[in-house]
Amino acid sequence: MEEQILTIDNVTDEDAARYSCVVNNVFGESSTSAHLTIKKTEEKYKVKEPVEGEEDKKFPPLFIKKLENITVDEGDTVQLTCQIVDVPTEDITWRKDGQEVSSKKPST
């Protein structure tokens, strides 16, 4: 299993977007996406349990924990997390509204 994390510190309204993690290997490409919503209330975000997936090394990467939509308070730090089955991964890309971002805070 390989866990991928995109950390966004001090989130603002400008960070609200659809984020994707795209993974490629010789067998193909897989991706997972979720929306990040920023709220200005006291309610904190909820994290769901990972979904178990079938492990097979002869297929495109398989997410066993996909990105999930999340809402956070403005100014918080958020980590978008997904897990990939232990298959050879050649390329992992994070995207914000379809545009590539680094695994640090994405530019807005």
PDB file of C-alpha atoms in Angstrom:
ATOM      1  CA  MET A   1       0.000   0.000   0.000  1.00  0.00           C
ATOM      2  CA  GLU A   2       1.242   3.445  -0.836  1.00  0.00           C
ATOM      3  CA  GLU A   3      -0.361   6.461   0.837  1.00  0.00           C
ATOM      4  CA  GLN A   4      -0.371   9.800  -0.956  1.00  0.00           C
ATOM      5  CA  ILE A   5      -1.029  13.050   0.894  1.00  0.00           C
ATOM      6  CA  LEU A   6      -1.596  16.581  -0.361  1.00  0.00           C
ATOM      7  CA  THR A   7      -1.264  19.064   2.511  1.00  0.00           C
ATOM      8  CA  ILE A   8      -2.774  22.535   2.251  1.00  0.00           C
ATOM      9  CA  ASP A   9      -1.881  24.824   5.156  1.00  0.00           C
ATOM     10  CA  ASN A  10      -4.018  27.757   6.270  1.00  0.00           C
ATOM     11  CA  VAL A  11      -6.848  27.065   3.837  1.00  0.00           C
ATOM     12  CA  THR A  12      -8.792  29.985   2.398  1.00  0.00           C
ATOM     13  CA  ASP A  13     -11.814  30.330   0.104  1.00  0.00           C
ATOM     14  CA  GLU A  14      -9.396  30.248  -2.851  1.00  0.00           C
ATOM     15  CA  ASP A  15      -8.423  26.653  -1.968  1.00  0.00           C
ATOM     16  CA  ALA A  16     -11.995  25.426  -2.483  1.00  0.00           C
ATOM     17  CA  ALA A  17     -11.870  23.250  -5.598  1.00  0.00           C
ATOM     18  CA  ARG A  18     -12.061  19.763  -7.046  1.00  0.00           C
ATOM     19  CA  TYR A  19      -8.792  17.956  -6.257  1.00  0.00           C
ATOM     20  CA  SER A  20      -7.569  14.819  -8.003  1.00  0.00           C
ATOM     21  CA  CYS A  21      -4.777  12.320  -7.508  1.00  0.00           C
ATOM     22  CA  VAL A  22      -3.765  10.680 -10.792  1.00  0.00           C
ATOM     23  CA  VAL A  23      -1.507   7.613 -10.822  1.00  0.00           C
ATOM     24  CA  ASN A  24       0.053   5.945 -13.861  1.00  0.00           C
ATOM     25  CA  ASN A  25       1.916   2.696 -14.425  1.00  0.00           C
ATOM     26  CA  VAL A  26       2.687   0.492 -17.429  1.00  0.00           C
ATOM     27  CA  PHE A  27      -0.816  -1.029 -17.234  1.00  0.00           C
ATOM     28  CA  GLY A  28      -2.759   2.226 -17.300  1.00  0.00           C
ATOM     29  CA  GLU A  29      -3.990   5.202 -15.314  1.00  0.00           C
ATOM     30  CA  SER A  30      -6.284   5.572 -12.305  1.00  0.00           C
ATOM     31  CA  SER A  31      -7.569   8.653 -10.559  1.00  0.00           C
ATOM     32  CA  THR A  32      -9.669   9.716  -7.622  1.00  0.00           C
ATOM     33  CA  SER A  33     -11.252  13.127  -7.067  1.00  0.00           C
ATOM     34  CA  ALA A  34     -13.032  15.027  -4.327  1.00  0.00           C
ATOM     35  CA  HIS A  35     -14.303  18.517  -3.629  1.00  0.00           C
ATOM     36  CA  LEU A  36     -12.771  20.651  -0.891  1.00  0.00           C
ATOM     37  CA  THR A  37     -15.275  23.072   0.635  1.00  0.00           C
ATOM     38  CA  ILE A  38     -14.221  25.811   3.031  1.00  0.00           C
ATOM     39  CA  LYS A  39     -16.609  26.857   5.766  1.00  0.00           C
ATOM     40  CA  LYS A  40     -16.433  29.643   8.272  1.00  0.00           C
ATOM     41  CA  THR A  41     -18.335  27.889  11.049  1.00  0.00           C
ATOM     42  CA  GLU A  42     -17.210  25.848  14.046  1.00  0.00           C
ATOM     43  CA  GLU A  43     -18.209  22.487  12.562  1.00  0.00           C
ATOM     44  CA  LYS A  44     -15.139  20.340  11.846  1.00  0.00           C
ATOM     45  CA  TYR A  45     -14.743  17.976   8.927  1.00  0.00           C
ATOM     46  CA  LYS A  46     -15.466  14.256   9.103  1.00  0.00           C
ATOM     47  CA  VAL A  47     -13.128  11.529   7.883  1.00  0.00           C
ATOM     48  CA  LYS A  48     -14.519   8.237   6.596  1.00  0.00           C
ATOM     49  CA  GLU A  49     -12.881   4.832   6.916  1.00  0.00           C
ATOM     50  CA  PRO A  50     -10.882   3.558   3.902  1.00  0.00           C
ATOM     51  CA  VAL A  51     -12.590   1.203   1.508  1.00  0.00           C
ATOM     52  CA  GLU A  52     -10.764  -2.082   1.000  1.00  0.00           C
ATOM     53  CA  GLY A  53      -9.972  -2.945  -2.620  1.00  0.00           C
ATOM     54  CA  GLU A  54      -8.779  -5.936  -4.529  1.00  0.00           C
ATOM     55  CA  GLU A  55      -5.005  -6.153  -4.748  1.00  0.00           C
ATOM     56  CA  ASP A  56      -3.511  -7.226  -8.078  1.00  0.00           C
ATOM     57  CA  LYS A  57      -0.182  -6.177  -9.551  1.00  0.00           C
ATOM     58  CA  LYS A  58      -1.173  -6.669 -13.220  1.00  0.00           C
ATOM     59  CA  PHE A  59      -3.664  -3.846 -13.497  1.00  0.00           C
ATOM     60  CA  PRO A  60      -3.654  -0.056 -13.489  1.00  0.00           C
ATOM     61  CA  PRO A  61      -3.141   1.391 -10.014  1.00  0.00           C
ATOM     62  CA  LEU A  62      -6.015   0.644  -7.660  1.00  0.00           C
ATOM     63  CA  PHE A  63      -7.125   3.055  -4.947  1.00  0.00           C
ATOM     64  CA  ILE A  64      -8.103   1.291  -1.737  1.00  0.00           C
ATOM     65  CA  LYS A  65      -8.798   4.633  -0.097  1.00  0.00           C
ATOM     66  CA  LYS A  66     -10.114   7.266  -2.468  1.00  0.00           C
ATOM     67  CA  LEU A  67     -10.214  10.993  -1.924  1.00  0.00           C
ATOM     68  CA  GLU A  68     -13.356  12.130  -0.154  1.00  0.00           C
ATOM     69  CA  ASN A  69     -15.208  15.422  -0.267  1.00  0.00           C
ATOM     70  CA  ILE A  70     -14.295  17.445   2.781  1.00  0.00           C
ATOM     71  CA  THR A  71     -15.267  20.734   4.398  1.00  0.00           C
ATOM     72  CA  VAL A  72     -12.817  22.581   6.645  1.00  0.00           C
ATOM     73  CA  ASP A  73     -12.761  25.813   8.570  1.00  0.00           C
ATOM     74  CA  GLU A  74     -10.998  28.726   6.920  1.00  0.00           C
ATOM     75  CA  GLY A  75      -7.438  28.982   8.250  1.00  0.00           C
ATOM     76  CA  ASP A  76      -7.156  25.252   9.073  1.00  0.00           C
ATOM     77  CA  THR A  77      -4.634  22.877   7.547  1.00  0.00           C
ATOM     78  CA  VAL A  78      -6.086  20.074   5.462  1.00  0.00           C
ATOM     79  CA  GLN A  79      -4.534  16.866   4.184  1.00  0.00           C
ATOM     80  CA  LEU A  80      -6.134  15.142   1.214  1.00  0.00           C
ATOM     81  CA  THR A  81      -5.227  11.470   1.543  1.00  0.00           C
ATOM     82  CA  CYS A  82      -5.607   8.472  -0.726  1.00  0.00           C
ATOM     83  CA  GLN A  83      -4.069   5.007  -0.640  1.00  0.00           C
ATOM     84  CA  ILE A  84      -2.906   2.968  -3.611  1.00  0.00           C
ATOM     85  CA  VAL A  85      -2.458  -0.800  -3.697  1.00  0.00           C
ATOM     86  CA  ASP A  86       1.218  -1.758  -3.753  1.00  0.00           C
ATOM     87  CA  VAL A  87       1.688  -1.883  -7.524  1.00  0.00           C
ATOM     88  CA  PRO A  88       4.486  -0.293  -9.507  1.00  0.00           C
ATOM     89  CA  THR A  89       3.612   3.384  -9.840  1.00  0.00           C
ATOM     90  CA  GLU A  90       5.513   5.439 -12.346  1.00  0.00           C
ATOM     91  CA  ASP A  91       3.831   8.796 -11.941  1.00  0.00           C
ATOM     92  CA  ILE A  92       1.652  10.393  -9.283  1.00  0.00           C
ATOM     93  CA  THR A  93       0.114  13.787  -9.993  1.00  0.00           C
ATOM     94  CA  TRP A  94      -2.051  16.039  -7.833  1.00  0.00           C
ATOM     95  CA  ARG A  95      -4.485  18.363  -9.603  1.00  0.00           C
ATOM     96  CA  LYS A  96      -6.682  21.269  -8.528  1.00  0.00           C
ATOM     97  CA  ASP A  97      -9.631  21.843 -10.890  1.00  0.00           C
ATOM     98  CA  GLY A  98      -7.684  19.874 -13.528  1.00  0.00           C
ATOM     99  CA  GLN A  99      -4.464  21.881 -13.187  1.00  0.00           C
ATOM    100  CA  GLU A 100      -1.358  20.135 -11.835  1.00  0.00           C
ATOM    101  CA  VAL A 101      -0.211  21.250  -8.366  1.00  0.00           C
ATOM    102  CA  SER A 102       2.705  20.224  -6.189  1.00  0.00           C
ATOM    103  CA  SER A 103       2.195  18.127  -3.089  1.00  0.00           C
ATOM    104  CA  LYS A 104       2.804  21.296  -1.085  1.00  0.00           C
ATOM    105  CA  LYS A 105       0.210  24.102  -0.976  1.00  0.00           C
ATOM    106  CA  PRO A 106      -1.162  24.514  -4.502  1.00  0.00           C
ATOM    107  CA  SER A 107      -0.925  27.903  -6.116  1.00  0.00           C
ATOM    108  CA  THR A 108      -4.241  29.628  -6.574  1.00  0.00           C
TER     109      THR A 108
END
